[in-house]
Amino acid sequence: MKSKGLTYIELILVIGIMLTLSILTASFYARFITQNATANTTDRIVGAFTKAQMYAMMGKNNSNWGVNFGSATVTMYQGNSFGTRNSALDESFSVNSNVAISGFSDINYARATGLPSVAATISIQGGNNSDTVTVNSQGVASK
């Protein structure tokens, strides 16, 4: 007599396959999230440099503008330095905890000329992914 339905062996086999697929999917998803966070942070940093340079060249609020990198925050600020900035005008964004930023921590753009205080290279790393943002002597940021 044939039994209809699943045997325990078939059930264990199906559960094992589903568990394996779930583990693989979770690891790919985690890697995707880290890659996306790294790329997003890179794009936002380039945008912050571009905006700070544009504000400085326009002479917005008759002041210099700069970008500062903290341990978990990137801040675009008005002023000659991060320490003497007008914090009411700060534009900040948080950096994903899986992403690390290294390199020069503060770049300030001169009013009217838009020239940076220093040409610099900033490294953005998240997991096995890394991006580099370069600010040249003319203040142009590129990745």
CSV table of N, CA and C in Angstrom, one decimal:
chain,number,residue,atom,x,y,z
A,1,MET,N,0.8,-1.2,0.0
A,1,MET,CA,0.0,0.0,0.0
A,1,MET,C,0.9,1.2,0.0
A,2,LYS,N,0.6,2.1,-0.9
A,2,LYS,CA,1.4,3.4,-1.0
A,2,LYS,C,0.8,4.4,-0.1
A,3,SER,N,1.7,5.1,0.6
A,3,SER,CA,1.2,6.1,1.5
A,3,SER,C,1.3,7.5,0.8
A,4,LYS,N,0.3,8.3,1.0
A,4,LYS,CA,0.2,9.6,0.4
A,4,LYS,C,0.7,10.6,1.4
A,5,GLY,N,1.5,11.6,0.9
A,5,GLY,CA,2.0,12.6,1.8
A,5,GLY,C,3.5,12.5,1.8
A,6,LEU,N,4.1,13.2,2.8
A,6,LEU,CA,5.6,13.3,2.9
A,6,LEU,C,6.1,12.4,4.0
A,7,THR,N,7.3,11.8,3.7
A,7,THR,CA,7.9,11.1,4.8
A,7,THR,C,8.8,12.0,5.6
A,8,TYR,N,9.3,11.6,6.7
A,8,TYR,CA,10.1,12.4,7.5
A,8,TYR,C,11.4,12.7,6.8
A,9,ILE,N,12.0,11.8,6.0
A,9,ILE,CA,13.2,12.0,5.3
A,9,ILE,C,13.0,13.1,4.2
A,10,GLU,N,11.9,13.1,3.5
A,10,GLU,CA,11.6,14.1,2.5
A,10,GLU,C,11.4,15.5,3.2
A,11,LEU,N,10.8,15.5,4.3
A,11,LEU,CA,10.5,16.7,5.1
A,11,LEU,C,11.9,17.3,5.6
A,12,ILE,N,12.7,16.5,6.1
A,12,ILE,CA,14.1,16.9,6.6
A,12,ILE,C,14.9,17.5,5.4
A,13,LEU,N,14.8,16.8,4.3
A,13,LEU,CA,15.5,17.2,3.1
A,13,LEU,C,15.1,18.6,2.6
A,14,VAL,N,13.8,18.8,2.5
A,14,VAL,CA,13.2,20.1,2.1
A,14,VAL,C,13.6,21.2,3.1
A,15,ILE,N,13.5,20.9,4.4
A,15,ILE,CA,13.9,21.9,5.4
A,15,ILE,C,15.4,22.2,5.3
A,16,GLY,N,16.2,21.2,5.0
A,16,GLY,CA,17.7,21.5,4.9
A,16,GLY,C,18.0,22.3,3.6
A,17,ILE,N,17.3,22.1,2.5
A,17,ILE,CA,17.5,22.9,1.3
A,17,ILE,C,17.0,24.3,1.6
A,18,MET,N,15.9,24.5,2.2
A,18,MET,CA,15.4,25.8,2.5
A,18,MET,C,16.3,26.6,3.5
A,19,LEU,N,16.9,25.9,4.4
A,19,LEU,CA,17.8,26.5,5.4
A,19,LEU,C,19.1,27.0,4.7
A,20,THR,N,19.6,26.1,3.8
A,20,THR,CA,20.8,26.5,3.0
A,20,THR,C,20.6,27.7,2.2
A,21,LEU,N,19.4,27.7,1.5
A,21,LEU,CA,19.1,28.8,0.6
A,21,LEU,C,18.9,30.1,1.4
A,22,SER,N,18.4,30.0,2.6
A,22,SER,CA,18.2,31.2,3.5
A,22,SER,C,19.5,31.7,3.9
A,23,ILE,N,20.4,30.9,4.3
A,23,ILE,CA,21.7,31.3,4.8
A,23,ILE,C,22.5,32.0,3.6
A,24,LEU,N,22.5,31.4,2.4
A,24,LEU,CA,23.1,32.0,1.3
A,24,LEU,C,22.5,33.4,0.9
A,25,THR,N,21.2,33.5,1.0
A,25,THR,CA,20.5,34.7,0.7
A,25,THR,C,20.9,35.8,1.7
A,26,ALA,N,20.9,35.4,2.9
A,26,ALA,CA,21.2,36.4,4.0
A,26,ALA,C,22.6,37.0,3.8
A,27,SER,N,23.6,36.1,3.5
A,27,SER,CA,25.0,36.6,3.3
A,27,SER,C,25.1,37.5,2.1
A,28,PHE,N,24.4,37.2,1.0
A,28,PHE,CA,24.4,38.1,-0.2
A,28,PHE,C,23.7,39.4,0.1
A,29,TYR,N,22.7,39.3,0.9
A,29,TYR,CA,21.9,40.5,1.2
A,29,TYR,C,22.8,41.5,2.1
A,30,ALA,N,23.5,40.9,3.1
A,30,ALA,CA,24.3,41.7,3.9
A,30,ALA,C,25.4,42.4,3.1
A,31,ARG,N,26.0,41.6,2.2
A,31,ARG,CA,27.1,42.2,1.3
A,31,ARG,C,26.5,43.3,0.5
A,32,PHE,N,25.3,43.1,-0.1
A,32,PHE,CA,24.7,44.1,-0.9
A,32,PHE,C,24.4,45.4,-0.1
A,33,ILE,N,24.0,45.3,1.1
A,33,ILE,CA,23.7,46.4,1.9
A,33,ILE,C,25.0,47.2,2.2
A,34,THR,N,26.1,46.5,2.5
A,34,THR,CA,27.3,47.2,2.7
A,34,THR,C,27.9,47.9,1.5
A,35,GLN,N,27.8,47.2,0.3
A,35,GLN,CA,28.2,47.8,-1.0
A,35,GLN,C,27.4,49.1,-1.2
A,36,ASN,N,26.1,49.0,-1.0
A,36,ASN,CA,25.2,50.1,-1.3
A,36,ASN,C,25.5,51.3,-0.3
A,37,ALA,N,25.8,51.0,0.9
A,37,ALA,CA,26.1,52.0,1.9
A,37,ALA,C,27.4,52.7,1.5
A,38,THR,N,28.4,51.9,1.1
A,38,THR,CA,29.7,52.5,0.7
A,38,THR,C,29.5,53.4,-0.5
A,39,ALA,N,28.8,52.9,-1.5
A,39,ALA,CA,28.5,53.8,-2.7
A,39,ALA,C,27.7,55.0,-2.4
A,40,ASN,N,26.7,54.9,-1.6
A,40,ASN,CA,25.9,56.0,-1.2
A,40,ASN,C,26.7,57.0,-0.4
A,41,THR,N,27.6,56.6,0.5
A,41,THR,CA,28.4,57.5,1.3
A,41,THR,C,29.4,58.2,0.3
A,42,THR,N,29.9,57.5,-0.6
A,42,THR,CA,30.9,58.1,-1.6
A,42,THR,C,30.2,59.2,-2.4
A,43,ASP,N,29.0,58.9,-2.9
A,43,ASP,CA,28.2,59.9,-3.7
A,43,ASP,C,27.8,61.1,-2.8
A,44,ARG,N,27.5,60.9,-1.6
A,44,ARG,CA,27.1,62.0,-0.7
A,44,ARG,C,28.3,62.9,-0.3
A,45,ILE,N,29.5,62.3,-0.2
A,45,ILE,CA,30.7,63.1,0.1
A,45,ILE,C,31.0,63.9,-1.1
A,46,VAL,N,31.0,63.4,-2.3
A,46,VAL,CA,31.3,64.1,-3.5
A,46,VAL,C,30.3,65.3,-3.6
A,47,GLY,N,29.0,65.0,-3.3
A,47,GLY,CA,28.0,66.1,-3.3
A,47,GLY,C,28.3,67.2,-2.3
A,48,ALA,N,28.7,66.8,-1.1
A,48,ALA,CA,29.0,67.8,-0.1
A,48,ALA,C,30.2,68.7,-0.5
A,49,PHE,N,31.2,68.1,-1.1
A,49,PHE,CA,32.3,68.9,-1.6
A,49,PHE,C,31.9,69.9,-2.7
A,50,THR,N,31.1,69.4,-3.6
A,50,THR,CA,30.6,70.2,-4.7
A,50,THR,C,29.8,71.3,-4.2
A,51,LYS,N,28.9,71.0,-3.3
A,51,LYS,CA,28.0,72.1,-2.8
A,51,LYS,C,28.8,73.1,-2.0
A,52,ALA,N,29.8,72.7,-1.1
A,52,ALA,CA,30.6,73.6,-0.3
A,52,ALA,C,31.4,74.5,-1.3
A,53,GLN,N,31.9,73.9,-2.3
A,53,GLN,CA,32.7,74.8,-3.3
A,53,GLN,C,31.8,75.8,-4.0
A,54,MET,N,30.6,75.3,-4.4
A,54,MET,CA,29.7,76.2,-5.0
A,54,MET,C,29.3,77.4,-4.1
A,55,TYR,N,28.9,77.0,-2.8
A,55,TYR,CA,28.6,78.1,-1.9
A,55,TYR,C,29.7,79.1,-1.7
A,56,ALA,N,30.9,78.6,-1.6
A,56,ALA,CA,32.1,79.5,-1.4
A,56,ALA,C,32.3,80.4,-2.6
A,57,MET,N,32.2,79.8,-3.8
A,57,MET,CA,32.3,80.6,-5.0
A,57,MET,C,31.2,81.7,-5.2
A,58,MET,N,30.0,81.3,-4.7
A,58,MET,CA,28.9,82.3,-4.8
A,58,MET,C,29.1,83.3,-3.7
A,59,GLY,N,29.9,83.1,-2.7
A,59,GLY,CA,30.0,84.0,-1.6
A,59,GLY,C,28.8,83.9,-0.7
A,60,LYS,N,28.2,82.8,-0.6
A,60,LYS,CA,27.0,82.6,0.2
A,60,LYS,C,27.3,83.0,1.7
A,61,ASN,N,26.5,83.9,2.2
A,61,ASN,CA,26.7,84.5,3.6
A,61,ASN,C,28.1,85.1,3.7
A,62,ASN,N,28.7,85.5,2.6
A,62,ASN,CA,30.0,86.2,2.6
A,62,ASN,C,31.0,85.5,3.4
A,63,SER,N,31.1,84.2,3.2
A,63,SER,CA,32.0,83.3,4.0
A,63,SER,C,32.6,82.2,3.2
A,64,ASN,N,33.6,81.6,3.8
A,64,ASN,CA,34.1,80.3,3.3
A,64,ASN,C,33.2,79.2,3.7
A,65,TRP,N,33.3,78.0,3.0
A,65,TRP,CA,32.5,76.9,3.3
A,65,TRP,C,33.5,75.7,3.3
A,66,GLY,N,33.1,74.7,4.1
A,66,GLY,CA,34.0,73.5,4.2
A,66,GLY,C,33.2,72.2,4.5
A,67,VAL,N,34.0,71.1,4.4
A,67,VAL,CA,33.4,69.8,4.8
A,67,VAL,C,34.4,69.2,5.8
A,68,ASN,N,33.7,68.6,6.8
A,68,ASN,CA,34.5,68.0,7.9
A,68,ASN,C,34.0,66.6,8.1
A,69,PHE,N,34.9,65.6,8.4
A,69,PHE,CA,34.6,64.2,8.6
A,69,PHE,C,34.8,63.9,10.0
A,70,GLY,N,33.7,63.5,10.7
A,70,GLY,CA,33.8,63.0,12.1
A,70,GLY,C,33.9,61.5,12.0
A,71,SER,N,33.8,60.9,13.2
A,71,SER,CA,33.8,59.4,13.2
A,71,SER,C,32.6,58.8,12.6
A,72,ALA,N,31.5,59.4,12.7
A,72,ALA,CA,30.2,58.8,12.2
A,72,ALA,C,29.4,59.9,11.4
A,73,THR,N,29.9,61.1,11.2
A,73,THR,CA,29.2,62.1,10.6
A,73,THR,C,30.0,62.9,9.6
A,74,VAL,N,29.4,63.3,8.5
A,74,VAL,CA,30.0,64.2,7.5
A,74,VAL,C,29.2,65.5,7.6
A,75,THR,N,30.0,66.7,7.8
A,75,THR,CA,29.3,68.0,8.0
A,75,THR,C,29.8,69.0,7.0
A,76,MET,N,28.9,69.6,6.3
A,76,MET,CA,29.3,70.8,5.5
A,76,MET,C,29.0,72.0,6.4
A,77,TYR,N,29.9,72.9,6.5
A,77,TYR,CA,29.8,74.0,7.4
A,77,TYR,C,30.2,75.3,6.8
A,78,GLN,N,29.7,76.4,7.4
A,78,GLN,CA,30.1,77.8,7.0
A,78,GLN,C,31.1,78.3,8.0
A,79,GLY,N,32.2,78.8,7.5
A,79,GLY,CA,33.2,79.4,8.3
A,79,GLY,C,34.6,79.1,7.8
A,80,ASN,N,35.6,79.7,8.5
A,80,ASN,CA,37.0,79.5,8.1
A,80,ASN,C,37.6,78.1,8.6
A,81,SER,N,36.9,77.6,9.6
A,81,SER,CA,37.3,76.2,10.1
A,81,SER,C,36.2,75.6,10.8
A,82,PHE,N,36.2,74.3,11.0
A,82,PHE,CA,35.2,73.6,11.6
A,82,PHE,C,35.0,74.1,13.1
A,83,GLY,N,36.1,74.4,13.7
A,83,GLY,CA,36.0,74.9,15.1
A,83,GLY,C,35.4,76.2,15.3
A,84,THR,N,35.5,77.1,14.3
A,84,THR,CA,34.9,78.4,14.4
A,84,THR,C,33.7,78.6,13.4
A,85,ARG,N,33.1,77.5,13.1
A,85,ARG,CA,31.9,77.6,12.1
A,85,ARG,C,30.7,78.2,12.7
A,86,ASN,N,29.7,78.5,11.9
A,86,ASN,CA,28.4,78.9,12.3
A,86,ASN,C,27.6,77.6,12.3
A,87,SER,N,27.5,77.0,13.4
A,87,SER,CA,26.8,75.6,13.5
A,87,SER,C,25.3,75.7,13.2
A,88,ALA,N,24.7,76.8,13.2
A,88,ALA,CA,23.3,76.9,12.8
A,88,ALA,C,23.1,76.6,11.3
A,89,LEU,N,24.2,76.7,10.5
A,89,LEU,CA,24.0,76.5,9.1
A,89,LEU,C,24.6,75.1,8.7
A,90,ASP,N,25.0,74.3,9.6
A,90,ASP,CA,25.6,73.0,9.3
A,90,ASP,C,24.6,72.1,8.5
A,91,GLU,N,25.1,71.4,7.6
A,91,GLU,CA,24.4,70.4,6.9
A,91,GLU,C,25.1,69.1,7.1
A,92,SER,N,24.5,68.1,7.8
A,92,SER,CA,25.2,66.9,8.2
A,92,SER,C,24.5,65.7,7.7
A,93,PHE,N,25.2,64.6,7.6
A,93,PHE,CA,24.6,63.3,7.4
A,93,PHE,C,25.4,62.3,8.1
A,94,SER,N,24.7,61.2,8.6
A,94,SER,CA,25.3,60.2,9.3
A,94,SER,C,25.9,59.1,8.3
A,95,VAL,N,27.0,58.5,8.7
A,95,VAL,CA,27.6,57.5,7.9
A,95,VAL,C,27.2,56.2,8.5
A,96,ASN,N,26.9,55.2,7.7
A,96,ASN,CA,26.5,53.9,8.1
A,96,ASN,C,27.6,53.3,9.0
A,97,SER,N,27.2,52.6,10.0
A,97,SER,CA,28.2,52.0,10.9
A,97,SER,C,29.1,51.0,10.3
A,98,ASN,N,28.8,50.5,9.1
A,98,ASN,CA,29.6,49.5,8.4
A,98,ASN,C,30.6,50.2,7.5
A,99,VAL,N,30.6,51.5,7.4
A,99,VAL,CA,31.4,52.3,6.5
A,99,VAL,C,32.4,53.1,7.3
A,100,ALA,N,33.7,53.1,6.9
A,100,ALA,CA,34.7,53.9,7.6
A,100,ALA,C,35.3,54.9,6.6
A,101,ILE,N,35.5,56.1,7.0
A,101,ILE,CA,36.1,57.2,6.2
A,101,ILE,C,37.5,57.5,6.8
A,102,SER,N,38.5,57.5,5.9
A,102,SER,CA,39.8,57.9,6.4
A,102,SER,C,40.4,58.9,5.4
A,103,GLY,N,41.4,59.6,5.8
A,103,GLY,CA,42.1,60.6,5.0
A,103,GLY,C,42.0,61.9,5.7
A,104,PHE,N,42.2,63.0,4.9
A,104,PHE,CA,42.1,64.3,5.5
A,104,PHE,C,40.8,64.6,6.1
A,105,SER,N,40.7,65.1,7.3
A,105,SER,CA,39.4,65.3,8.0
A,105,SER,C,38.6,66.6,7.8
A,106,ASP,N,39.3,67.6,7.2
A,106,ASP,CA,38.7,68.9,7.1
A,106,ASP,C,39.2,69.6,5.8
A,107,ILE,N,38.3,70.0,4.9
A,107,ILE,CA,38.7,70.7,3.7
A,107,ILE,C,37.8,72.0,3.7
A,108,ASN,N,38.4,73.1,3.5
A,108,ASN,CA,37.7,74.4,3.5
A,108,ASN,C,38.0,75.1,2.2
A,109,TYR,N,36.9,75.6,1.6
A,109,TYR,CA,36.9,76.3,0.3
A,109,TYR,C,36.9,77.8,0.6
A,110,ALA,N,37.8,78.5,-0.1
A,110,ALA,CA,37.9,80.0,0.0
A,110,ALA,C,36.8,80.7,-0.7
A,111,ARG,N,36.3,81.7,0.0
A,111,ARG,CA,35.2,82.5,-0.6
A,111,ARG,C,35.7,83.1,-1.9
A,112,ALA,N,34.8,83.2,-2.9
A,112,ALA,CA,35.0,83.8,-4.2
A,112,ALA,C,35.8,82.9,-5.1
A,113,THR,N,36.9,82.4,-4.7
A,113,THR,CA,37.7,81.5,-5.6
A,113,THR,C,37.3,80.1,-5.6
A,114,GLY,N,36.8,79.6,-4.5
A,114,GLY,CA,36.4,78.2,-4.4
A,114,GLY,C,37.6,77.3,-4.3
A,115,LEU,N,38.8,77.8,-4.0
A,115,LEU,CA,40.0,76.9,-3.9
A,115,LEU,C,40.0,76.3,-2.6
A,116,PRO,N,40.4,75.0,-2.5
A,116,PRO,CA,40.4,74.3,-1.3
A,116,PRO,C,41.6,74.6,-0.4
A,117,SER,N,41.5,74.4,0.9
A,117,SER,CA,42.6,74.6,1.8
A,117,SER,C,43.7,73.6,1.5
A,118,VAL,N,43.4,72.5,1.0
A,118,VAL,CA,44.4,71.4,0.7
A,118,VAL,C,43.8,70.5,-0.4
A,119,ALA,N,44.6,70.0,-1.3
A,119,ALA,CA,44.2,68.9,-2.2
A,119,ALA,C,44.3,67.6,-1.3
A,120,ALA,N,43.3,66.8,-1.5
A,120,ALA,CA,43.2,65.6,-0.6
A,120,ALA,C,42.6,64.4,-1.2
A,121,THR,N,42.9,63.2,-0.6
A,121,THR,CA,42.3,62.0,-1.0
A,121,THR,C,41.6,61.4,0.2
A,122,ILE,N,40.3,61.0,0.0
A,122,ILE,CA,39.6,60.4,1.1
A,122,ILE,C,39.2,59.0,0.7
A,123,SER,N,39.4,58.1,1.6
A,123,SER,CA,39.1,56.7,1.4
A,123,SER,C,37.8,56.3,2.1
A,124,ILE,N,36.9,55.6,1.4
A,124,ILE,CA,35.7,55.2,2.0
A,124,ILE,C,35.7,53.6,1.9
A,125,GLN,N,35.6,53.0,3.1
A,125,GLN,CA,35.6,51.5,3.1
A,125,GLN,C,34.5,50.9,3.8
A,126,GLY,N,33.9,49.9,3.2
A,126,GLY,CA,32.8,49.2,3.8
A,126,GLY,C,32.9,47.7,3.5
A,127,GLY,N,33.2,46.9,4.4
A,127,GLY,CA,33.4,45.4,4.1
A,127,GLY,C,34.6,45.3,3.2
A,128,ASN,N,34.4,44.6,2.1
A,128,ASN,CA,35.4,44.4,1.1
A,128,ASN,C,35.4,45.4,0.0
A,129,ASN,N,34.6,46.4,0.1
A,129,ASN,CA,34.5,47.5,-0.9
A,129,ASN,C,35.2,48.7,-0.4
A,130,SER,N,35.8,49.4,-1.4
A,130,SER,CA,36.5,50.6,-1.1
A,130,SER,C,36.3,51.6,-2.2
A,131,ASP,N,36.1,52.8,-1.9
A,131,ASP,CA,36.0,53.9,-2.9
A,131,ASP,C,37.0,55.0,-2.5
A,132,THR,N,37.4,55.8,-3.5
A,132,THR,CA,38.3,56.9,-3.2
A,132,THR,C,37.7,58.2,-3.8
A,133,VAL,N,37.7,59.3,-3.0
A,133,VAL,CA,37.3,60.6,-3.4
A,133,VAL,C,38.5,61.5,-3.4
A,134,THR,N,38.7,62.1,-4.5
A,134,THR,CA,39.9,63.0,-4.7
A,134,THR,C,39.4,64.4,-4.8
A,135,VAL,N,40.0,65.3,-4.1
A,135,VAL,CA,39.8,66.8,-4.3
A,135,VAL,C,41.1,67.4,-4.8
A,136,ASN,N,41.0,67.9,-6.0
A,136,ASN,CA,42.3,68.4,-6.6
A,136,ASN,C,42.5,69.8,-6.2
A,137,SER,N,43.6,70.4,-6.7
A,137,SER,CA,44.0,71.7,-6.2
A,137,SER,C,43.1,72.8,-6.7
A,138,GLN,N,42.2,72.5,-7.6
A,138,GLN,CA,41.2,73.5,-8.0
A,138,GLN,C,39.9,73.3,-7.2
A,139,GLY,N,39.8,72.3,-6.4
A,139,GLY,CA,38.7,72.0,-5.5
A,139,GLY,C,37.7,71.1,-6.1
A,140,VAL,N,37.9,70.5,-7.3
A,140,VAL,CA,37.0,69.6,-7.9
A,140,VAL,C,37.1,68.3,-7.3
A,141,ALA,N,35.9,67.8,-6.8
A,141,ALA,CA,35.8,66.4,-6.2
A,141,ALA,C,35.4,65.4,-7.2
A,142,SER,N,36.1,64.3,-7.2
A,142,SER,CA,35.8,63.2,-8.1
A,142,SER,C,36.0,61.9,-7.4
A,143,LYS,N,35.3,60.9,-8.0
A,143,LYS,CA,35.5,59.5,-7.4
A,143,LYS,C,36.1,58.6,-8.4
